[in-house]
Coordinates of C-alpha atoms and ligand atoms in Angstrom, one line a residue:
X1 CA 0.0 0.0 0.0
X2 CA 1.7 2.7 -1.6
X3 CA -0.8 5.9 -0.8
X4 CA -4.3 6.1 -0.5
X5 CA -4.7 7.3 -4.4
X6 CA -4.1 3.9 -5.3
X7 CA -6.3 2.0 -3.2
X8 CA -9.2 0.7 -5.1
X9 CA -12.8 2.1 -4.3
X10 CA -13.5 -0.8 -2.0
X11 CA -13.9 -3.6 0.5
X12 CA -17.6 -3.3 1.8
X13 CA -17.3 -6.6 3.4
X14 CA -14.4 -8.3 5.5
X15 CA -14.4 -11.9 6.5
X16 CA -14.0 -12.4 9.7
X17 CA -14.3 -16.0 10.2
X18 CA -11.3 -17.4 11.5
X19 CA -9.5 -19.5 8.8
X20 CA -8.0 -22.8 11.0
X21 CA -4.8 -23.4 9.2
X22 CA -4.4 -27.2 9.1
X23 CA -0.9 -29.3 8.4
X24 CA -0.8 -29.8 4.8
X25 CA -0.7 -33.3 4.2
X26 CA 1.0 -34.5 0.8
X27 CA -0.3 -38.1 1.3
X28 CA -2.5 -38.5 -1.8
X29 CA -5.8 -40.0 -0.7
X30 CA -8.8 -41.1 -2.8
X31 CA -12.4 -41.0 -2.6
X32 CA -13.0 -37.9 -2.1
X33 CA -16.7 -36.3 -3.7
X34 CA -16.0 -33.9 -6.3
X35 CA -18.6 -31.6 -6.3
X36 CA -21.1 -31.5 -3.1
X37 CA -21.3 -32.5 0.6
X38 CA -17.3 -31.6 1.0
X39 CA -16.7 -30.6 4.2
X40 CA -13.7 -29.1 5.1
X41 CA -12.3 -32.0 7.4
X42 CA -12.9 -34.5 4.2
X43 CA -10.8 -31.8 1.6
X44 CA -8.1 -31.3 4.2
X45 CA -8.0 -35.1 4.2
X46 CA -7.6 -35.5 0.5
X47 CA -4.1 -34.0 0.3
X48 CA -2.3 -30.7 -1.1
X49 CA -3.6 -27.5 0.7
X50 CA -3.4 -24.5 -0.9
X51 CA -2.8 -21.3 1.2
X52 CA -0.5 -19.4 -0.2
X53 CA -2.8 -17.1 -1.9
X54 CA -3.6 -15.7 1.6
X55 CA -0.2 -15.5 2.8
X56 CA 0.8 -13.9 0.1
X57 CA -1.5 -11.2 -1.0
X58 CA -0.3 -7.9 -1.2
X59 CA -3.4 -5.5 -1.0
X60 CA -4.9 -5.9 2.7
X61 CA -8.5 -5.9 2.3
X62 CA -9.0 -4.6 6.4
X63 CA -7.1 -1.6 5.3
X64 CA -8.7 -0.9 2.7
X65 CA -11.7 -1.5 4.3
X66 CA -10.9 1.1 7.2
X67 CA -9.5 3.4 4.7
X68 CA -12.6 3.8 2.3
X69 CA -15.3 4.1 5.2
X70 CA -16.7 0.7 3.8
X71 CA -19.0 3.0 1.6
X72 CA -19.0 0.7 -1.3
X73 CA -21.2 -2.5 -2.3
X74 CA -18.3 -4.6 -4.0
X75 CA -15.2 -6.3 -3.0
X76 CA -12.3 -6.5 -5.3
X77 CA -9.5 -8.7 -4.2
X78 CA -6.1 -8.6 -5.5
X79 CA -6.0 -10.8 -9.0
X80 CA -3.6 -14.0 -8.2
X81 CA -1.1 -14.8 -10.8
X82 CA -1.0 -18.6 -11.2
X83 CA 2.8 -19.5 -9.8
X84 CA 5.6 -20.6 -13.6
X85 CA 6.4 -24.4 -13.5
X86 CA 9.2 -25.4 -16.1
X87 CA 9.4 -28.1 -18.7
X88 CA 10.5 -30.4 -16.6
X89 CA 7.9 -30.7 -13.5
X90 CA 8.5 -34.4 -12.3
X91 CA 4.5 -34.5 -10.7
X92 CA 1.4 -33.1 -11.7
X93 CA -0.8 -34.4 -8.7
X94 CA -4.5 -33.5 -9.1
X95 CA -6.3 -33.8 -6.4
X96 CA -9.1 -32.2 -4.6
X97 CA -7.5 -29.1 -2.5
X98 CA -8.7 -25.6 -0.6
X99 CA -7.9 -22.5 -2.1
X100 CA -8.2 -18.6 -1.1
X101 CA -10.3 -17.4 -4.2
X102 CA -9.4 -13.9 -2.7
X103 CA -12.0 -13.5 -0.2
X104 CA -10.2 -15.1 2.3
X105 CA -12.9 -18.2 2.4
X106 CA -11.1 -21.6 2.2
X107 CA -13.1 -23.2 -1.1
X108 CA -13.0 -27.0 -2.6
X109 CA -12.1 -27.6 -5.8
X110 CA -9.9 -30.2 -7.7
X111 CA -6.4 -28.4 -8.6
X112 CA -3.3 -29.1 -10.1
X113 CA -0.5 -29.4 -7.8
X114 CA -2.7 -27.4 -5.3
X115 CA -3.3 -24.8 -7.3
X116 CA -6.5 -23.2 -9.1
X117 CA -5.8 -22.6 -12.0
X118 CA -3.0 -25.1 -12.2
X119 CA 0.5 -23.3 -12.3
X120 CA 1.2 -21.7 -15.9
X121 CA 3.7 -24.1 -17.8
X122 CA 6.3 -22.1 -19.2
X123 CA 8.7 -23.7 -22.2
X124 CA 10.8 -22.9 -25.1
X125 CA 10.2 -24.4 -28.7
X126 CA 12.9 -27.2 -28.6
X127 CA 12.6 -28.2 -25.0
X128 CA 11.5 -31.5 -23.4
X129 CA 8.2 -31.7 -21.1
X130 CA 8.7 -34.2 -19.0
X131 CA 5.9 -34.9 -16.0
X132 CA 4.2 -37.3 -14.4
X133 CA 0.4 -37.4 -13.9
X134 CA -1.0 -38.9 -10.5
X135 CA -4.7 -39.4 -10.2
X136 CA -5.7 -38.0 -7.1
X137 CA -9.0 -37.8 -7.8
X138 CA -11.8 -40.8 -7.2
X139 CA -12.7 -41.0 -11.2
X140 CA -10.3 -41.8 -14.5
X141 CA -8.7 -38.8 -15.7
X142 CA -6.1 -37.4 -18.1
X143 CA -4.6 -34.4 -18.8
X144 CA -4.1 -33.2 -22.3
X145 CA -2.4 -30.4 -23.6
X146 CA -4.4 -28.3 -26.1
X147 CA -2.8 -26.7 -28.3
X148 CA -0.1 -28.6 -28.0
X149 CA 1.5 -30.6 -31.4
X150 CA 2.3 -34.3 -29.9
X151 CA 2.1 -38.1 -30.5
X152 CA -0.9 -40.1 -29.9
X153 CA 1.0 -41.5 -26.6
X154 CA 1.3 -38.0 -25.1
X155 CA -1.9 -36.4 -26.3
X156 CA -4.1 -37.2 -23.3
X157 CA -7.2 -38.3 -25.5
X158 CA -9.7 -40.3 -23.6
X159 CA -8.6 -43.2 -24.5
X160 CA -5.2 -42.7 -22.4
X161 CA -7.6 -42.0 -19.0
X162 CA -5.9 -43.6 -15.3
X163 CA -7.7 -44.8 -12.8
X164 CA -7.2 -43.2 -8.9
X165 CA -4.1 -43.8 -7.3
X166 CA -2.6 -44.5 -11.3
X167 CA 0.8 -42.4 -12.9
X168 CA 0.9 -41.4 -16.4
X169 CA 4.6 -40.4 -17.8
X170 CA 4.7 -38.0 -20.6
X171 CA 7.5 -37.0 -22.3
X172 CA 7.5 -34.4 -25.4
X173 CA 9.4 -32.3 -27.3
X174 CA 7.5 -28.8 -28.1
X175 CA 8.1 -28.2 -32.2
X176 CA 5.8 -25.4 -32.5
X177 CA 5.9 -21.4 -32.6
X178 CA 5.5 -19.6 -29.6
X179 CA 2.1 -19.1 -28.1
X180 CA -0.6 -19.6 -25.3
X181 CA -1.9 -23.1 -25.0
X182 CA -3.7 -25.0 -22.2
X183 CA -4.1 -27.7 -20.7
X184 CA -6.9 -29.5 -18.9
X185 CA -8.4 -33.0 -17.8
X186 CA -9.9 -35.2 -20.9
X187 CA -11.4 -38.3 -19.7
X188 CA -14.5 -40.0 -21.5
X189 CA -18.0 -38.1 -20.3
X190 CA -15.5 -36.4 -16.9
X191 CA -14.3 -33.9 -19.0
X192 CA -17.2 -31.4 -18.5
X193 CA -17.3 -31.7 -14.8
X194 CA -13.5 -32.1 -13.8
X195 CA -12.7 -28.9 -15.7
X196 CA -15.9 -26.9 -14.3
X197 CA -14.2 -28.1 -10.7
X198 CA -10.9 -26.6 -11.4
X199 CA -8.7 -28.5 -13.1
X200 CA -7.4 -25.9 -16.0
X201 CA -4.1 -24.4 -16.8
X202 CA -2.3 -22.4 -19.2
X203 CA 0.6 -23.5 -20.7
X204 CA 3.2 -20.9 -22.6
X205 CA 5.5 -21.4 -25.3
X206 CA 8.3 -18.6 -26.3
X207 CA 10.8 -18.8 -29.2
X208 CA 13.1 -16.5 -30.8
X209 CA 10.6 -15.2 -33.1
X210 CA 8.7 -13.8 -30.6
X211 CA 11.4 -12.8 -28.2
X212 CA 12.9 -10.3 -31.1
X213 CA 9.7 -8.4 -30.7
X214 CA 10.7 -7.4 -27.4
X215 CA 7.3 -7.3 -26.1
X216 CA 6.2 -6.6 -22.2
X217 CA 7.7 -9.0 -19.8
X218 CA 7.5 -9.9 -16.5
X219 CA 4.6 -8.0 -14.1
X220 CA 3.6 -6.4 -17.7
X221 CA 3.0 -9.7 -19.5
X222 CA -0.3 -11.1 -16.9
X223 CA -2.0 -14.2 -17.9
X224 CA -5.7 -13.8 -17.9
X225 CA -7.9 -17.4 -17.1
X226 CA -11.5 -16.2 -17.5
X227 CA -14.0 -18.6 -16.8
X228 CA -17.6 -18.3 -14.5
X229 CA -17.8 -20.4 -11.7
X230 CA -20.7 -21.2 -9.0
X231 CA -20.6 -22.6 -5.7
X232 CA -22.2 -24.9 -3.0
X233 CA -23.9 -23.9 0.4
X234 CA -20.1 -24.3 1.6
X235 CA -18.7 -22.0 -1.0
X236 CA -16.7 -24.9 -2.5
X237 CA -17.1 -24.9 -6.6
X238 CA -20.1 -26.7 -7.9
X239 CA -20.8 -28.5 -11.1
X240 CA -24.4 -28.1 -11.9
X241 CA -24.7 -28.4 -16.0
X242 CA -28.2 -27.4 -17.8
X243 CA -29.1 -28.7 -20.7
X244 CA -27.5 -25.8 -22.0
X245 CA -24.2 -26.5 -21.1
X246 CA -22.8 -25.3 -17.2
X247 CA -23.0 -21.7 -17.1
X248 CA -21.9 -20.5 -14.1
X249 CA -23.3 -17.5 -11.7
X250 CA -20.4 -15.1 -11.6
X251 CA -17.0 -14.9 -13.6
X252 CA -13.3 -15.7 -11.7
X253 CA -9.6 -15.0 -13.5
X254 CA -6.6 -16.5 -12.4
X255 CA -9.4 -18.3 -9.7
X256 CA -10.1 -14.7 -8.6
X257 CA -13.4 -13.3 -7.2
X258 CA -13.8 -9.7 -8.0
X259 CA -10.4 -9.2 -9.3
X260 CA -8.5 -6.0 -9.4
X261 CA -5.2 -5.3 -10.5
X262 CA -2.8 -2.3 -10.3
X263 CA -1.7 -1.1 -13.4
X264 CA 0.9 1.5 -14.4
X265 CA 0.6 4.4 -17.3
X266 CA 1.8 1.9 -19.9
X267 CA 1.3 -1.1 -22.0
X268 CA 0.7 -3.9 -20.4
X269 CA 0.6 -8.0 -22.7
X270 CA -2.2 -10.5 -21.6
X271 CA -2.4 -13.4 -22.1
X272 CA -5.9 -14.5 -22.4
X273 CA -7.6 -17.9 -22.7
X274 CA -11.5 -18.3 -22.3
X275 CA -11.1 -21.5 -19.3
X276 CA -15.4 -22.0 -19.1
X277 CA -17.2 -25.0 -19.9
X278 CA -20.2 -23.5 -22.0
X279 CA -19.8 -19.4 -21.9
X280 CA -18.6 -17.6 -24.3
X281 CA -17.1 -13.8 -23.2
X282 CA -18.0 -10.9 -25.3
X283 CA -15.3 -9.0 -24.0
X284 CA -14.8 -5.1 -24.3
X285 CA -13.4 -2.0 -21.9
X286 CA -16.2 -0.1 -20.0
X287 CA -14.4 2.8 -21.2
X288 CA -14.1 1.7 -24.7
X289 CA -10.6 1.7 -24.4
X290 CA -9.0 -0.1 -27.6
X291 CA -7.7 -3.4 -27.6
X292 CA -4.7 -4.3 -30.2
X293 CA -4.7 -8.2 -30.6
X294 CA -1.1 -9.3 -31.5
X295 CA -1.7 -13.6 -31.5
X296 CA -4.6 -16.1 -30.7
X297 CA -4.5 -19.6 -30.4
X298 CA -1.8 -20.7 -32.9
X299 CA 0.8 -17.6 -31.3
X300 CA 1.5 -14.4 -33.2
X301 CA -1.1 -12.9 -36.1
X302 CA 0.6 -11.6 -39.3
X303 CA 0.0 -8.3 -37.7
X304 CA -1.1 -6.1 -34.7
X305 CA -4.8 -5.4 -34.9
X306 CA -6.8 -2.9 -33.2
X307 CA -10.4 -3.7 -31.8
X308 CA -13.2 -2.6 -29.4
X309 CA -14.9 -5.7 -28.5
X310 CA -13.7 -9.0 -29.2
X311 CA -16.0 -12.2 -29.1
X312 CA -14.1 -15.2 -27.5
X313 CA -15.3 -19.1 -27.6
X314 CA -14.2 -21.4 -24.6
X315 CA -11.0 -22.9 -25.3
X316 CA -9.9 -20.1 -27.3
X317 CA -7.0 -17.9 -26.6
X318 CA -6.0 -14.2 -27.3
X319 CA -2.7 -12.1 -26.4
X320 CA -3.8 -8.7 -26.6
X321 CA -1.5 -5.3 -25.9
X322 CA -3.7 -2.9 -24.0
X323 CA -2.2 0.9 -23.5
X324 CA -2.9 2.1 -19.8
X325 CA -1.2 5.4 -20.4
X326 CA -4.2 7.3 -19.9
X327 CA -5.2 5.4 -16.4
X328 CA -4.4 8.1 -14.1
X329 CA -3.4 7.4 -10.1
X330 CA -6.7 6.0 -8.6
X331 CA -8.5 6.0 -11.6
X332 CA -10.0 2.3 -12.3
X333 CA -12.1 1.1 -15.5
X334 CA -13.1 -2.6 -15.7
X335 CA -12.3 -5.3 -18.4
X336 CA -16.5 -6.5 -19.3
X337 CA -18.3 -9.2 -20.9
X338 CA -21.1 -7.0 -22.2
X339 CA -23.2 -10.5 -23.3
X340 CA -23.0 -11.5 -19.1
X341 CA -23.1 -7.9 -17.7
X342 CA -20.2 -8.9 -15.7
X343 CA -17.3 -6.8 -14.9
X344 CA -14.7 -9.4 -15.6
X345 CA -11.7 -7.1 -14.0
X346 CA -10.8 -4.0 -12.8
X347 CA -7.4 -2.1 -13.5
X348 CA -6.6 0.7 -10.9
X349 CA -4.2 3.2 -11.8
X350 CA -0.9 3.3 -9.4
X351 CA -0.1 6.8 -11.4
X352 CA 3.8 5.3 -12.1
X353 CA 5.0 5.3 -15.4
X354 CA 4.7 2.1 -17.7
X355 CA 6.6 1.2 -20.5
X356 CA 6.1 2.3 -23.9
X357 CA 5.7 0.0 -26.5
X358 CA 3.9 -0.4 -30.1
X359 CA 4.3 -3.3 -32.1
X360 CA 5.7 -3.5 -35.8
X361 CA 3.2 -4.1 -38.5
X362 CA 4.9 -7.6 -39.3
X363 CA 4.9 -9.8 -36.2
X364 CA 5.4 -12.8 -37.8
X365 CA 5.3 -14.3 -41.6
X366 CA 2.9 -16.5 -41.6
X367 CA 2.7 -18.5 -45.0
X368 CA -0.9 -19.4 -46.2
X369 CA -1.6 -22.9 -46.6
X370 CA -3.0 -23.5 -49.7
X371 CA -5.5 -26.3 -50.5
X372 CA -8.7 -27.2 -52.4
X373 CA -11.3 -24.6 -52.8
X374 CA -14.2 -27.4 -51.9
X375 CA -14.8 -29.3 -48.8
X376 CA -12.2 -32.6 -48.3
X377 CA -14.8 -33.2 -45.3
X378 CA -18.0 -32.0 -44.1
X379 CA -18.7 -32.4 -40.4
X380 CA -21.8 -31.2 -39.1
X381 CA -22.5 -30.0 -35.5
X382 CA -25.7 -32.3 -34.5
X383 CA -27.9 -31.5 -31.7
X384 CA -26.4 -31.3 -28.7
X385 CA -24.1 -34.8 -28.8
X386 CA -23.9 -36.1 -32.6
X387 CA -21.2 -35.4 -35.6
X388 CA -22.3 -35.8 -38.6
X389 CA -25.2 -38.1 -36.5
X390 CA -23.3 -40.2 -34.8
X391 CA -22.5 -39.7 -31.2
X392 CA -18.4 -40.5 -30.2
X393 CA -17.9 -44.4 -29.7
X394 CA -13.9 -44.2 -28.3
X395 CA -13.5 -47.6 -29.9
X396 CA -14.4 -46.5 -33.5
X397 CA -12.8 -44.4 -35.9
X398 CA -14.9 -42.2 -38.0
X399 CA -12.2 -41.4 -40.7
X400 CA -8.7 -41.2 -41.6
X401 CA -6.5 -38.4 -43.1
X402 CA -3.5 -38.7 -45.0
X403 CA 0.0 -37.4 -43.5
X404 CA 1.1 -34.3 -45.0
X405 CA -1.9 -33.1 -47.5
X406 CA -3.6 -30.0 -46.7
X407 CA -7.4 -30.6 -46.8
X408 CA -10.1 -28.3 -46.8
X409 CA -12.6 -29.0 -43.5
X410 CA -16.1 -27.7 -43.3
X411 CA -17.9 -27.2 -40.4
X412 CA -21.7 -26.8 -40.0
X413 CA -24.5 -26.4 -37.5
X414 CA -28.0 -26.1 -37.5
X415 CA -28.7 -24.7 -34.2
X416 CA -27.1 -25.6 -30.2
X417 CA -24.3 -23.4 -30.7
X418 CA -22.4 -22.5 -29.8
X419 CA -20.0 -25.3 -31.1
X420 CA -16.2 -23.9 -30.7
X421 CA -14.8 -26.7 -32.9
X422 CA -11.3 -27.9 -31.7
X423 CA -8.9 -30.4 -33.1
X424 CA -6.0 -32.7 -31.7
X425 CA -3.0 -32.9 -33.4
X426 CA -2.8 -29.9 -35.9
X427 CA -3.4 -26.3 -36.0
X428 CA -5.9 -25.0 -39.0
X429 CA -6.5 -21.8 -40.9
X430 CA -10.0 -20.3 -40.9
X431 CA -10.8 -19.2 -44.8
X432 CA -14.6 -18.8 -44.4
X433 CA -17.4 -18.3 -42.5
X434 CA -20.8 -18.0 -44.5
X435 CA -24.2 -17.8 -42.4
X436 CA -24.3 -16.7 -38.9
X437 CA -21.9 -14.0 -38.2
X438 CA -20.8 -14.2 -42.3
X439 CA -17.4 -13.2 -42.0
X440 CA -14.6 -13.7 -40.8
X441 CA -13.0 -11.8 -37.2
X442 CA -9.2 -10.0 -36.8
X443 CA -8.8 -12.6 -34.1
X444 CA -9.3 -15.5 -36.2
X445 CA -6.2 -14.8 -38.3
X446 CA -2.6 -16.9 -38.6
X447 CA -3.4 -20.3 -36.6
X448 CA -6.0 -21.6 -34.6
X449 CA -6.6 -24.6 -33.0
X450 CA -10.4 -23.8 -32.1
X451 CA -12.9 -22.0 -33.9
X452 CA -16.6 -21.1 -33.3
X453 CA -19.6 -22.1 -35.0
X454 CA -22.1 -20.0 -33.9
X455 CA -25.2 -21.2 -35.2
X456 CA -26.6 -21.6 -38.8
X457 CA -22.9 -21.1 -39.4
X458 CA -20.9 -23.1 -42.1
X459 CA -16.7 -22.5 -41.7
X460 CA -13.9 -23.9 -43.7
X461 CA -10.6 -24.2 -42.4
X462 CA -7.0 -25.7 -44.4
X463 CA -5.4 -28.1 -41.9
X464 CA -2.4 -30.1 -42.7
X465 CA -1.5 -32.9 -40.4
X466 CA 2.7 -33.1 -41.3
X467 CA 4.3 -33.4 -37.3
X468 CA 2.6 -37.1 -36.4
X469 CA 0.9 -39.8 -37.2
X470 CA -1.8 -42.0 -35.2
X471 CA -5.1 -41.3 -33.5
X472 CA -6.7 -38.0 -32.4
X473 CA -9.6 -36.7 -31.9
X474 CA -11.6 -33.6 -33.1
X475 CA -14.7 -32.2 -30.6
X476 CA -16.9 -29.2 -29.8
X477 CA -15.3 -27.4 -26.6
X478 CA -18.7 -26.7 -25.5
X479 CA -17.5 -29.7 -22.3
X480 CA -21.1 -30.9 -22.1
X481 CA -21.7 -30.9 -25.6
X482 CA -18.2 -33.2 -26.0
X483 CA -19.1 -35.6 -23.0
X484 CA -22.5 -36.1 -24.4
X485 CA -21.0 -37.4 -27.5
X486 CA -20.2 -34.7 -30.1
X487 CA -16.3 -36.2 -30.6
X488 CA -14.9 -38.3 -33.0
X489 CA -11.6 -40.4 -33.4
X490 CA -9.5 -39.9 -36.7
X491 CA -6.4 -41.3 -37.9
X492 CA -3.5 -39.9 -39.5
X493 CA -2.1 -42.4 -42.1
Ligands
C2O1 CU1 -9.2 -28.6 -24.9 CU2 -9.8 -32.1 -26.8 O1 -9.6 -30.4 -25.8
CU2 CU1 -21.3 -28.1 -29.3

């Protein structure tokens, strides 16, 4: 706490609940019931604790509190910054844990290594990942890395799931470009409810490319996990899908209530990926401040370009370059999803000088694939559970696609969107989009590993499958939409 300029208009309500601190145990034990009747003897029980977040937070809400009068109706807490893990991380335990969301409140969720989200892999294109996945949970699971270019073996596909108590050893190299990928539980029909209960990461890649850009670093490079969330009677997360999907009752980033974060007069890099089961964010400033998008999915665009709003499926991913030098000290505007109504974040001005920073038109020289002008493949977007009407059997493979040849991919829906289609094993490029929306979006440029179908929609993407061969799968990201079925198994040849 700097001065009282750069407190946030806060803090109407202060926990006071005492928190009882118990001995972290690191004794994985099983059985534990994901998403109701937890109490808080049963999570402490089933292994990691996580209270750092408390320990470490650097805004004091009771001072705040005393310092604003407690005139306001909303709490903002301090947005937590998931902890770096490197490439080589020998365990990646998840588990059910207890974790500060901000308000001070102990909350059940399942986490990686403790943590909610799980800590933010960080790697460079040419190094090894080497970890090893323990099942703490009472279900199968498996994690898989999206985004991420890798053999079958280490591709976490639902066929690969563990039962409790059961390692998994990956080990891969990373061959692609820099970018924000993701990773995430993907066990048959589980996927939908272990991801809704926490168990969600982001995963960065750097390379030269992208490091001759120079761009932010450190506390001005922030990744943004945005996902909604809503709890039990205890306040731990609860997975409660419609049959619209699980939409949640308020939004969390970084596992955040109410987030806030201090920002100085500059430019500040996020690094943003849309971690919800069924909500897509319509994002935009509440000041209209401009957004310039520099990458998306498949790392840096061709070129930097500049947007108010920006529509963003789950699963997707966005690094964005947002210019603060106008935020005076004390000064706050939020980050919104105007289709919720939600204030997603809000930046407070510290009044310190930033860094100053615009990109170069080129970022990076992306060639165009080139491939057939009609269809290879039409796959439509059934209902809520079918591909081209058939609903995902993990034993059958629905169709097989030469190594190396770029095919044209078309993707339709009738209705039930929206369907952000994703697919194992390759990145795409979006060429069209004709119904629906009708065109194409700045944020859909270079490569993408997911792209939305909203409805009545028809896109075509060029996808080339030249790193490995053997058995993925391609899905809607909608989570409930994928465990009821809408997933299919291909083989590359
Ligand atoms: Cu993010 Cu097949 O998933
Ligand atoms: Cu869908």
């Amino acid at each position: 706490m700097k001065s009282k300029t750069m407190l946030p208009e806060t803090v109407h309500e202060v926990s006071s609940a005492s928190i009882e601190l118990p001995a972290p145990s690191h004794e994985p034990r099983f059985g534990v019931r994901c998403n109701e009747g937890w109490t808080r003897r049963e999570v402490l029980r089933a292994g990691v604790v996580s209270l750092g977040a408390a320990a470490v937070t650097k805004f004091s809400v009771l001072d705040a509190f005393a310092q604003s009068g407690g005139r306001h109706q909303e709490s903002w807490y301090p947005l937590q910054v998931p902890e770096e893990t490197p490439p080589s991380t020998p365990l990646l335990h998840c588990a059910p844990a207890f974790v500060d969301m901000g308000d001070g409140k102990l909350r059940g969720v399942l986490a990686y290594n403790g943590r909610f989200p799980g800590p933010t892999w960080v790697a460079r294109r040419g190094d090894w990942v080497t970890t090893s996945l323990l099942n703490g949970l009472d279900k199968p699971t498996i994690t898989h890395w999206h985004g991420l270019v890798v053999d079958n073996p280490n591709d976490g596909g639902p066929r690969l799931s563990i039962e409790p108590g059961q390692y998994y050893n990956y080990g891969f190299p990373i061959v692609q470009r820099a970018g924000l990928n993701f990773y995430h539980p993907h066990p048959h029909m589980l996927t939908g409810e272990q991801v809704c209960l926490g168990l969600a990461g982001a995963f960065i890649i750097r390379d030269n490319e992208e490091d001759a850009l120079q761009l932010p670093l450190g506390p001005y490079e922030v990744p943004l996990v945005i996902r909604d969330a809503s709890f039990d009677s205890k306040g731990n997360l609860l997975y409660n899908p419609t049959s619209a999907g699980f939409k949640g009752k308020l939004p969390l980033v970084n596992g955040t209530l109410n987030p806030m974060l201090r920002v100085d007069q500059g430019v500040y890099r996020f690094r943003v990926l849309n971690g919800s089961n069924a909500r897509v964010f319509r994002l935009a400033f509440s000041n209209g401040l401009p957004m310039t998008v520099i990458g998306n999915d498949g790392g840096l665009l061709r070129g930097p370009v500049t947007v108010s709003e920006i529509l963003l499926g789950m699963a997707e991913r966005l690094d964005l370059l947002v210019d603060f030098r106008a935020l005076g000290a004390g000064q706050s505007i939020t980050l919104r999803c105007i289709n919720a109504r939600w204030d997603l974040l809000k930046f407070v001005g510290t009044g310190n000088p930033g860094i100053v920073y615009s990109p170069p038109a080129v970022l990076s020289t992306i060639p165009s694939l080139s491939g057939p002008s009609e269809p290879t493949r039409t796959f439509t977007f059934d209902g809520m559970s079918r591909i081209n009407g058939q609903e995902y059997d993990m034993n059958r493979i629905d169709f097989t696609v030469p190594f190396g040849v770029t095919e044209r991919w078309r993707f339709k829906t009738g209705g039930n969107a929206p369907h952000p289609v994703h697919v194992h094993g390759a990145s795409f490029q979006v060429v069209s989009r004709t119904g629906g929306r009708g065109r194409l979006f700045p944020w859909e440029g270079g490569w993408k590993d997911t792209v939305l179908l909203s409805d009545k929609e028809t896109v075509d993407v060029l996808i080339r499958f030249d790193t490995y061969r053997g058995l993925y799968v391609m899905h809607c990201h909608q989570l409930e939409h994928e465990s009821m079925g809408m997933m299919s198994n291909f083989q590359v040849v």
